[in-house]
Amino acid sequence: GLQSVSRRNTIKKLNTFFWAVCVLSPILGTSYVFGITSFFKDVPAAHFVFIGLNGGQGLLILIFDCLCQKDVRSGLYELYKRVKSRQLHSARTRQLHSARTRQLHSARTRQLHNARTRQLHSAKTQAVKKEKSTARKVKEETHL
């Protein structure tokens, strides 16, 4: 009983310590321990560890100080939902606008087609009347 509680407390403390080391290491620049070591002693492995840790410092800060924080994750999720909602709204608006444009375009096309047909019909009718009139005049002149 008492030992298991003590053991759980020890594990919890170790987890907390490990978490603190992970969070604080990139911020405090502990990677420079390897940089200084590699400067004074010619140890190629220390150079590579220093370069790797120093290069990953920004990523570690992002992971441990931003993405692992619950409030940051919830804020990012809210932002994602807002952007997604805007995209869906925009897509729906485009669909409606496109459908309305097609309706208006087809209605306008029909109007133009009907007007052009009336014009052609009217011109054809006038040409036929003129032809008949000319034919009548020619007929009258030949009978005189």
CSV table of N, CA and C in Angstrom, one decimal:
chain,number,residue,atom,x,y,z
A,1,GLY,N,0.8,-1.2,0.0
A,1,GLY,CA,0.0,0.0,0.0
A,1,GLY,C,0.8,1.3,0.0
A,2,LEU,N,1.6,1.5,1.1
A,2,LEU,CA,2.4,2.7,1.2
A,2,LEU,C,3.5,2.8,0.2
A,3,GLN,N,4.1,1.6,-0.1
A,3,GLN,CA,5.2,1.5,-1.0
A,3,GLN,C,4.7,1.9,-2.4
A,4,SER,N,3.5,1.3,-2.8
A,4,SER,CA,3.0,1.6,-4.2
A,4,SER,C,2.7,3.1,-4.3
A,5,VAL,N,2.2,3.7,-3.3
A,5,VAL,CA,1.9,5.2,-3.3
A,5,VAL,C,3.2,5.9,-3.5
A,6,SER,N,4.2,5.5,-2.7
A,6,SER,CA,5.5,6.2,-2.8
A,6,SER,C,6.1,6.0,-4.2
A,7,ARG,N,6.0,4.8,-4.7
A,7,ARG,CA,6.5,4.5,-6.1
A,7,ARG,C,5.8,5.3,-7.1
A,8,ARG,N,4.5,5.4,-7.0
A,8,ARG,CA,3.7,6.3,-8.0
A,8,ARG,C,4.2,7.7,-7.9
A,9,ASN,N,4.4,8.2,-6.7
A,9,ASN,CA,4.8,9.6,-6.5
A,9,ASN,C,6.2,9.8,-7.1
A,10,THR,N,7.1,8.8,-7.0
A,10,THR,CA,8.4,8.9,-7.6
A,10,THR,C,8.3,8.9,-9.1
A,11,ILE,N,7.5,8.0,-9.6
A,11,ILE,CA,7.3,8.0,-11.1
A,11,ILE,C,6.7,9.3,-11.6
A,12,LYS,N,5.8,9.8,-10.8
A,12,LYS,CA,5.2,11.1,-11.2
A,12,LYS,C,6.2,12.2,-11.2
A,13,LYS,N,7.1,12.2,-10.2
A,13,LYS,CA,8.1,13.2,-10.1
A,13,LYS,C,9.1,13.1,-11.2
A,14,LEU,N,9.5,11.9,-11.6
A,14,LEU,CA,10.4,11.7,-12.7
A,14,LEU,C,9.8,12.1,-14.0
A,15,ASN,N,8.5,11.8,-14.2
A,15,ASN,CA,7.8,12.3,-15.4
A,15,ASN,C,7.8,13.8,-15.4
A,16,THR,N,7.5,14.5,-14.3
A,16,THR,CA,7.5,15.9,-14.3
A,16,THR,C,8.9,16.5,-14.5
A,17,PHE,N,9.9,15.9,-14.0
A,17,PHE,CA,11.3,16.3,-14.2
A,17,PHE,C,11.7,16.2,-15.7
A,18,PHE,N,11.3,15.0,-16.2
A,18,PHE,CA,11.6,14.7,-17.7
A,18,PHE,C,10.9,15.8,-18.5
A,19,TRP,N,9.7,16.0,-18.2
A,19,TRP,CA,8.9,17.0,-19.0
A,19,TRP,C,9.5,18.4,-18.9
A,20,ALA,N,9.9,18.8,-17.7
A,20,ALA,CA,10.6,20.1,-17.5
A,20,ALA,C,11.9,20.2,-18.3
A,21,VAL,N,12.7,19.1,-18.3
A,21,VAL,CA,13.9,19.1,-19.0
A,21,VAL,C,13.6,19.3,-20.5
A,22,CYS,N,12.6,18.5,-21.0
A,22,CYS,CA,12.3,18.6,-22.4
A,22,CYS,C,11.8,20.0,-22.8
A,23,VAL,N,11.0,20.6,-21.9
A,23,VAL,CA,10.5,22.0,-22.2
A,23,VAL,C,11.6,23.0,-22.1
A,24,LEU,N,12.4,22.9,-21.1
A,24,LEU,CA,13.4,24.0,-20.8
A,24,LEU,C,14.7,23.9,-21.6
A,25,SER,N,15.0,22.7,-22.0
A,25,SER,CA,16.3,22.5,-22.7
A,25,SER,C,16.5,23.4,-23.9
A,26,PRO,N,15.5,23.4,-24.8
A,26,PRO,CA,15.7,24.2,-26.0
A,26,PRO,C,15.7,25.7,-25.6
A,27,ILE,N,14.9,26.1,-24.6
A,27,ILE,CA,14.9,27.5,-24.2
A,27,ILE,C,16.2,28.0,-23.6
A,28,LEU,N,16.7,27.2,-22.7
A,28,LEU,CA,17.9,27.5,-22.0
A,28,LEU,C,19.2,27.3,-22.8
A,29,GLY,N,19.1,26.7,-23.9
A,29,GLY,CA,20.3,26.5,-24.8
A,29,GLY,C,21.2,25.5,-24.2
A,30,THR,N,20.7,24.4,-23.7
A,30,THR,CA,21.6,23.4,-23.2
A,30,THR,C,22.4,22.7,-24.3
A,31,SER,N,21.9,22.9,-25.5
A,31,SER,CA,22.7,22.3,-26.6
A,31,SER,C,24.1,22.8,-26.7
A,32,TYR,N,24.2,24.0,-26.2
A,32,TYR,CA,25.6,24.7,-26.3
A,32,TYR,C,26.6,23.9,-25.4
A,33,VAL,N,26.2,23.1,-24.5
A,33,VAL,CA,27.1,22.3,-23.7
A,33,VAL,C,27.9,21.4,-24.7
A,34,PHE,N,27.2,20.8,-25.7
A,34,PHE,CA,27.9,20.0,-26.7
A,34,PHE,C,28.7,20.9,-27.6
A,35,GLY,N,28.3,22.1,-27.9
A,35,GLY,CA,29.1,23.0,-28.7
A,35,GLY,C,30.4,23.4,-28.1
A,36,ILE,N,30.3,23.7,-26.8
A,36,ILE,CA,31.5,24.1,-26.1
A,36,ILE,C,32.4,22.9,-25.9
A,37,THR,N,31.8,21.7,-25.6
A,37,THR,CA,32.6,20.5,-25.5
A,37,THR,C,33.3,20.2,-26.9
A,38,SER,N,32.6,20.4,-28.0
A,38,SER,CA,33.2,20.1,-29.3
A,38,SER,C,34.3,21.1,-29.6
A,39,PHE,N,34.2,22.3,-29.0
A,39,PHE,CA,35.2,23.4,-29.3
A,39,PHE,C,36.5,23.1,-28.6
A,40,PHE,N,36.4,22.6,-27.3
A,40,PHE,CA,37.7,22.3,-26.6
A,40,PHE,C,38.3,20.9,-26.8
A,41,LYS,N,37.4,20.0,-27.1
A,41,LYS,CA,37.9,18.6,-27.4
A,41,LYS,C,37.5,18.2,-28.8
A,42,ASP,N,38.3,17.7,-29.5
A,42,ASP,CA,38.0,17.3,-30.9
A,42,ASP,C,37.3,16.0,-30.9
A,43,VAL,N,36.0,16.1,-30.6
A,43,VAL,CA,35.1,14.9,-30.6
A,43,VAL,C,34.0,15.1,-31.7
A,44,PRO,N,34.2,14.4,-32.8
A,44,PRO,CA,33.2,14.6,-33.9
A,44,PRO,C,31.8,14.3,-33.5
A,45,ALA,N,31.6,13.4,-32.6
A,45,ALA,CA,30.2,13.0,-32.2
A,45,ALA,C,29.5,14.2,-31.5
A,46,ALA,N,30.3,15.0,-30.8
A,46,ALA,CA,29.8,16.2,-30.1
A,46,ALA,C,29.4,17.2,-31.1
A,47,HIS,N,30.2,17.3,-32.2
A,47,HIS,CA,29.8,18.3,-33.3
A,47,HIS,C,28.4,17.9,-33.8
A,48,PHE,N,28.2,16.7,-34.1
A,48,PHE,CA,27.0,16.2,-34.7
A,48,PHE,C,25.8,16.4,-33.8
A,49,VAL,N,26.0,16.1,-32.5
A,49,VAL,CA,25.0,16.2,-31.5
A,49,VAL,C,24.6,17.7,-31.4
A,50,PHE,N,25.6,18.6,-31.3
A,50,PHE,CA,25.4,20.0,-31.2
A,50,PHE,C,24.6,20.5,-32.4
A,51,ILE,N,25.0,20.1,-33.6
A,51,ILE,CA,24.3,20.6,-34.8
A,51,ILE,C,22.9,20.1,-34.8
A,52,GLY,N,22.7,18.8,-34.5
A,52,GLY,CA,21.3,18.3,-34.4
A,52,GLY,C,20.4,19.0,-33.4
A,53,LEU,N,21.0,19.1,-32.2
A,53,LEU,CA,20.1,19.8,-31.2
A,53,LEU,C,19.9,21.3,-31.5
A,54,ASN,N,20.9,21.9,-32.0
A,54,ASN,CA,20.8,23.3,-32.3
A,54,ASN,C,19.8,23.5,-33.5
A,55,GLY,N,19.9,22.7,-34.4
A,55,GLY,CA,19.0,22.7,-35.6
A,55,GLY,C,17.6,22.4,-35.2
A,56,GLY,N,17.4,21.5,-34.3
A,56,GLY,CA,16.0,21.1,-33.9
A,56,GLY,C,15.5,22.0,-32.8
A,57,GLN,N,16.2,23.0,-32.3
A,57,GLN,CA,15.8,23.8,-31.2
A,57,GLN,C,14.4,24.5,-31.5
A,58,GLY,N,14.2,25.0,-32.7
A,58,GLY,CA,12.9,25.7,-33.0
A,58,GLY,C,11.8,24.7,-33.0
A,59,LEU,N,12.1,23.5,-33.6
A,59,LEU,CA,11.1,22.4,-33.6
A,59,LEU,C,10.7,22.0,-32.2
A,60,LEU,N,11.7,21.8,-31.3
A,60,LEU,CA,11.4,21.4,-29.9
A,60,LEU,C,10.6,22.5,-29.2
A,61,ILE,N,10.9,23.8,-29.4
A,61,ILE,CA,10.2,24.8,-28.8
A,61,ILE,C,8.7,24.8,-29.3
A,62,LEU,N,8.5,24.6,-30.6
A,62,LEU,CA,7.2,24.5,-31.1
A,62,LEU,C,6.4,23.3,-30.5
A,63,ILE,N,7.1,22.2,-30.4
A,63,ILE,CA,6.4,21.0,-29.9
A,63,ILE,C,6.1,21.2,-28.4
A,64,PHE,N,7.1,21.4,-27.6
A,64,PHE,CA,6.9,21.4,-26.1
A,64,PHE,C,6.3,22.7,-25.6
A,65,ASP,N,6.5,23.8,-26.2
A,65,ASP,CA,6.0,25.0,-25.6
A,65,ASP,C,4.7,25.5,-26.3
A,66,CYS,N,4.4,25.0,-27.4
A,66,CYS,CA,3.2,25.4,-28.1
A,66,CYS,C,2.2,24.3,-28.3
A,67,LEU,N,2.6,23.3,-29.1
A,67,LEU,CA,1.6,22.2,-29.4
A,67,LEU,C,1.2,21.3,-28.2
A,68,CYS,N,2.1,21.2,-27.2
A,68,CYS,CA,1.7,20.4,-26.0
A,68,CYS,C,0.8,21.2,-25.0
A,69,GLN,N,0.6,22.5,-25.3
A,69,GLN,CA,-0.2,23.3,-24.4
A,69,GLN,C,-1.7,23.2,-24.8
A,70,LYS,N,-2.5,22.8,-23.9
A,70,LYS,CA,-3.9,22.6,-24.2
A,70,LYS,C,-4.6,23.8,-24.8
A,71,ASP,N,-4.3,25.0,-24.2
A,71,ASP,CA,-5.0,26.2,-24.7
A,71,ASP,C,-4.6,26.6,-26.1
A,72,VAL,N,-3.3,26.3,-26.5
A,72,VAL,CA,-2.8,26.6,-27.8
A,72,VAL,C,-3.5,25.6,-28.8
A,73,ARG,N,-3.6,24.3,-28.4
A,73,ARG,CA,-4.2,23.3,-29.3
A,73,ARG,C,-5.7,23.7,-29.5
A,74,SER,N,-6.4,24.1,-28.5
A,74,SER,CA,-7.8,24.5,-28.6
A,74,SER,C,-8.0,25.7,-29.5
A,75,GLY,N,-7.0,26.7,-29.3
A,75,GLY,CA,-7.1,27.9,-30.2
A,75,GLY,C,-6.8,27.5,-31.7
A,76,LEU,N,-5.9,26.6,-31.9
A,76,LEU,CA,-5.6,26.2,-33.3
A,76,LEU,C,-6.8,25.4,-33.9
A,77,TYR,N,-7.5,24.6,-33.0
A,77,TYR,CA,-8.6,23.9,-33.5
A,77,TYR,C,-9.8,24.9,-33.8
A,78,GLU,N,-10.0,25.9,-33.0
A,78,GLU,CA,-11.0,26.9,-33.3
A,78,GLU,C,-10.7,27.6,-34.6
A,79,LEU,N,-9.4,28.0,-34.8
A,79,LEU,CA,-9.0,28.6,-36.1
A,79,LEU,C,-9.3,27.7,-37.2
A,80,TYR,N,-8.9,26.4,-37.1
A,80,TYR,CA,-9.2,25.5,-38.2
A,80,TYR,C,-10.7,25.4,-38.5
A,81,LYS,N,-11.5,25.3,-37.5
A,81,LYS,CA,-13.0,25.2,-37.7
A,81,LYS,C,-13.5,26.5,-38.4
A,82,ARG,N,-12.9,27.7,-38.0
A,82,ARG,CA,-13.4,28.9,-38.6
A,82,ARG,C,-13.0,29.0,-40.1
A,83,VAL,N,-11.7,28.6,-40.4
A,83,VAL,CA,-11.3,28.6,-41.8
A,83,VAL,C,-12.1,27.6,-42.6
A,84,LYS,N,-12.3,26.4,-42.1
A,84,LYS,CA,-13.0,25.3,-42.8
A,84,LYS,C,-14.5,25.8,-43.0
A,85,SER,N,-15.1,26.5,-42.1
A,85,SER,CA,-16.4,27.0,-42.2
A,85,SER,C,-16.5,28.0,-43.3
A,86,ARG,N,-15.5,28.9,-43.3
A,86,ARG,CA,-15.4,29.9,-44.4
A,86,ARG,C,-15.2,29.3,-45.7
A,87,GLN,N,-14.4,28.3,-45.8
A,87,GLN,CA,-14.2,27.6,-47.1
A,87,GLN,C,-15.5,26.9,-47.6
A,88,LEU,N,-16.3,26.3,-46.7
A,88,LEU,CA,-17.5,25.7,-47.1
A,88,LEU,C,-18.5,26.8,-47.5
A,89,HIS,N,-18.6,27.9,-46.8
A,89,HIS,CA,-19.5,29.0,-47.1
A,89,HIS,C,-19.1,29.5,-48.5
A,90,SER,N,-17.8,29.7,-48.7
A,90,SER,CA,-17.3,30.2,-50.0
A,90,SER,C,-17.7,29.3,-51.1
A,91,ALA,N,-17.5,28.0,-50.9
A,91,ALA,CA,-17.8,27.0,-52.0
A,91,ALA,C,-19.3,27.1,-52.3
A,92,ARG,N,-20.1,27.1,-51.2
A,92,ARG,CA,-21.6,27.1,-51.4
A,92,ARG,C,-22.0,28.4,-52.1
A,93,THR,N,-21.4,29.5,-51.8
A,93,THR,CA,-21.7,30.8,-52.4
A,93,THR,C,-21.3,30.8,-53.9
A,94,ARG,N,-20.2,30.2,-54.2
A,94,ARG,CA,-19.8,30.0,-55.6
A,94,ARG,C,-20.8,29.1,-56.4
A,95,GLN,N,-21.2,28.1,-55.7
A,95,GLN,CA,-22.2,27.2,-56.4
A,95,GLN,C,-23.5,27.9,-56.7
A,96,LEU,N,-24.0,28.7,-55.7
A,96,LEU,CA,-25.2,29.4,-55.9
A,96,LEU,C,-25.0,30.5,-57.0
A,97,HIS,N,-23.9,31.2,-56.9
A,97,HIS,CA,-23.6,32.3,-57.9
A,97,HIS,C,-23.5,31.7,-59.3
A,98,SER,N,-22.9,30.6,-59.4
A,98,SER,CA,-22.7,29.9,-60.7
A,98,SER,C,-24.0,29.5,-61.2
A,99,ALA,N,-24.9,28.9,-60.4
A,99,ALA,CA,-26.2,28.5,-60.9
A,99,ALA,C,-27.0,29.7,-61.3
A,100,ARG,N,-27.0,30.7,-60.5
A,100,ARG,CA,-27.8,32.0,-60.8
A,100,ARG,C,-27.2,32.6,-62.1
A,101,THR,N,-25.9,32.6,-62.3
A,101,THR,CA,-25.3,33.1,-63.5
A,101,THR,C,-25.8,32.3,-64.7
A,102,ARG,N,-25.8,31.0,-64.6
A,102,ARG,CA,-26.2,30.1,-65.7
A,102,ARG,C,-27.7,30.4,-66.0
A,103,GLN,N,-28.5,30.6,-65.0
A,103,GLN,CA,-29.9,30.9,-65.2
A,103,GLN,C,-30.1,32.2,-66.0
A,104,LEU,N,-29.4,33.2,-65.5
A,104,LEU,CA,-29.4,34.6,-66.1
A,104,LEU,C,-28.9,34.5,-67.5
A,105,HIS,N,-27.8,33.8,-67.7
A,105,HIS,CA,-27.2,33.7,-69.0
A,105,HIS,C,-28.1,33.0,-70.0
A,106,SER,N,-28.7,31.9,-69.6
A,106,SER,CA,-29.6,31.2,-70.5
A,106,SER,C,-30.8,32.0,-70.8
A,107,ALA,N,-31.3,32.7,-69.8
A,107,ALA,CA,-32.5,33.6,-70.0
A,107,ALA,C,-32.1,34.7,-71.0
A,108,ARG,N,-31.0,35.3,-70.8
A,108,ARG,CA,-30.5,36.4,-71.7
A,108,ARG,C,-30.3,35.8,-73.1
A,109,THR,N,-29.7,34.6,-73.2
A,109,THR,CA,-29.4,34.0,-74.5
A,109,THR,C,-30.7,33.8,-75.2
A,110,ARG,N,-31.8,33.3,-74.5
A,110,ARG,CA,-33.1,33.1,-75.1
A,110,ARG,C,-33.7,34.4,-75.6
A,111,GLN,N,-33.6,35.4,-74.8
A,111,GLN,CA,-34.1,36.7,-75.2
A,111,GLN,C,-33.4,37.2,-76.5
A,112,LEU,N,-32.1,37.1,-76.5
A,112,LEU,CA,-31.3,37.6,-77.7
A,112,LEU,C,-31.7,36.7,-78.9
A,113,HIS,N,-31.8,35.4,-78.7
A,113,HIS,CA,-32.2,34.5,-79.8
A,113,HIS,C,-33.6,34.9,-80.3
A,114,ASN,N,-34.5,35.1,-79.4
A,114,ASN,CA,-35.9,35.4,-79.9
A,114,ASN,C,-35.9,36.7,-80.6
A,115,ALA,N,-35.2,37.7,-80.1
A,115,ALA,CA,-35.1,39.0,-80.7
A,115,ALA,C,-34.5,38.9,-82.1
A,116,ARG,N,-33.4,38.1,-82.2
A,116,ARG,CA,-32.7,38.0,-83.5
A,116,ARG,C,-33.7,37.2,-84.5
A,117,THR,N,-34.4,36.2,-84.0
A,117,THR,CA,-35.3,35.5,-84.8
A,117,THR,C,-36.4,36.4,-85.3
A,118,ARG,N,-36.9,37.3,-84.4
A,118,ARG,CA,-38.0,38.3,-84.9
A,118,ARG,C,-37.4,39.2,-85.9
A,119,GLN,N,-36.2,39.7,-85.7
A,119,GLN,CA,-35.6,40.6,-86.7
A,119,GLN,C,-35.4,39.9,-88.1
A,120,LEU,N,-34.9,38.7,-88.0
A,120,LEU,CA,-34.8,37.9,-89.3
A,120,LEU,C,-36.1,37.7,-90.0
A,121,HIS,N,-37.1,37.3,-89.2
A,121,HIS,CA,-38.4,37.1,-89.7
A,121,HIS,C,-39.0,38.3,-90.3
A,122,SER,N,-38.8,39.4,-89.6
A,122,SER,CA,-39.3,40.7,-90.1
A,122,SER,C,-38.6,41.1,-91.3
A,123,ALA,N,-37.3,41.0,-91.4
A,123,ALA,CA,-36.6,41.3,-92.6
A,123,ALA,C,-37.0,40.4,-93.8
A,124,LYS,N,-37.2,39.2,-93.5
A,124,LYS,CA,-37.6,38.2,-94.5
A,124,LYS,C,-39.0,38.6,-95.0
A,125,THR,N,-39.9,38.9,-94.1
A,125,THR,CA,-41.3,39.3,-94.5
A,125,THR,C,-41.2,40.6,-95.4
A,126,GLN,N,-40.4,41.6,-95.0
A,126,GLN,CA,-40.3,42.8,-95.7
A,126,GLN,C,-39.7,42.5,-97.1
A,127,ALA,N,-38.7,41.6,-97.2
A,127,ALA,CA,-38.1,41.3,-98.5
A,127,ALA,C,-39.2,40.6,-99.4
A,128,VAL,N,-40.0,39.7,-98.8
A,128,VAL,CA,-41.0,39.1,-99.6
A,128,VAL,C,-42.0,40.1,-100.1
A,129,LYS,N,-42.5,41.0,-99.2
A,129,LYS,CA,-43.4,42.1,-99.6
A,129,LYS,C,-42.8,42.9,-100.7
A,130,LYS,N,-41.6,43.3,-100.6
A,130,LYS,CA,-40.9,44.1,-101.6
A,130,LYS,C,-40.9,43.4,-102.9
A,131,GLU,N,-40.6,42.1,-102.9
A,131,GLU,CA,-40.5,41.2,-104.1
A,131,GLU,C,-41.8,41.2,-104.7
A,132,LYS,N,-42.9,41.0,-103.9
A,132,LYS,CA,-44.3,40.9,-104.5
A,132,LYS,C,-44.6,42.3,-105.1
A,133,SER,N,-44.3,43.3,-104.4
A,133,SER,CA,-44.6,44.7,-104.9
A,133,SER,C,-43.9,44.9,-106.2
A,134,THR,N,-42.6,44.5,-106.3
A,134,THR,CA,-41.8,44.7,-107.5
A,134,THR,C,-42.4,43.9,-108.6
A,135,ALA,N,-42.8,42.7,-108.3
A,135,ALA,CA,-43.4,41.8,-109.3
A,135,ALA,C,-44.7,42.3,-109.8
A,136,ARG,N,-45.5,43.0,-108.9
A,136,ARG,CA,-46.8,43.6,-109.3
A,136,ARG,C,-46.5,44.7,-110.3
A,137,LYS,N,-45.5,45.6,-109.9
A,137,LYS,CA,-45.2,46.7,-110.8
A,137,LYS,C,-44.8,46.3,-112.1
A,138,VAL,N,-43.9,45.3,-112.2
A,138,VAL,CA,-43.4,44.7,-113.4
A,138,VAL,C,-44.6,44.2,-114.3
A,139,LYS,N,-45.5,43.5,-113.6
A,139,LYS,CA,-46.7,42.9,-114.3
A,139,LYS,C,-47.6,44.1,-114.8
A,140,GLU,N,-47.8,45.1,-114.0
A,140,GLU,CA,-48.6,46.2,-114.4
A,140,GLU,C,-48.0,47.0,-115.6
A,141,GLU,N,-46.7,47.1,-115.6
A,141,GLU,CA,-46.0,47.8,-116.6
A,141,GLU,C,-46.0,47.0,-117.9
A,142,THR,N,-46.0,45.7,-117.8
A,142,THR,CA,-46.0,44.9,-119.0
A,142,THR,C,-47.4,44.9,-119.6
A,143,HIS,N,-48.4,45.1,-118.9
A,143,HIS,CA,-49.8,45.1,-119.3
A,143,HIS,C,-50.2,46.4,-119.9
A,144,LEU,N,-49.5,47.4,-119.7
A,144,LEU,CA,-49.8,48.8,-120.2
A,144,LEU,C,-49.4,48.9,-121.6
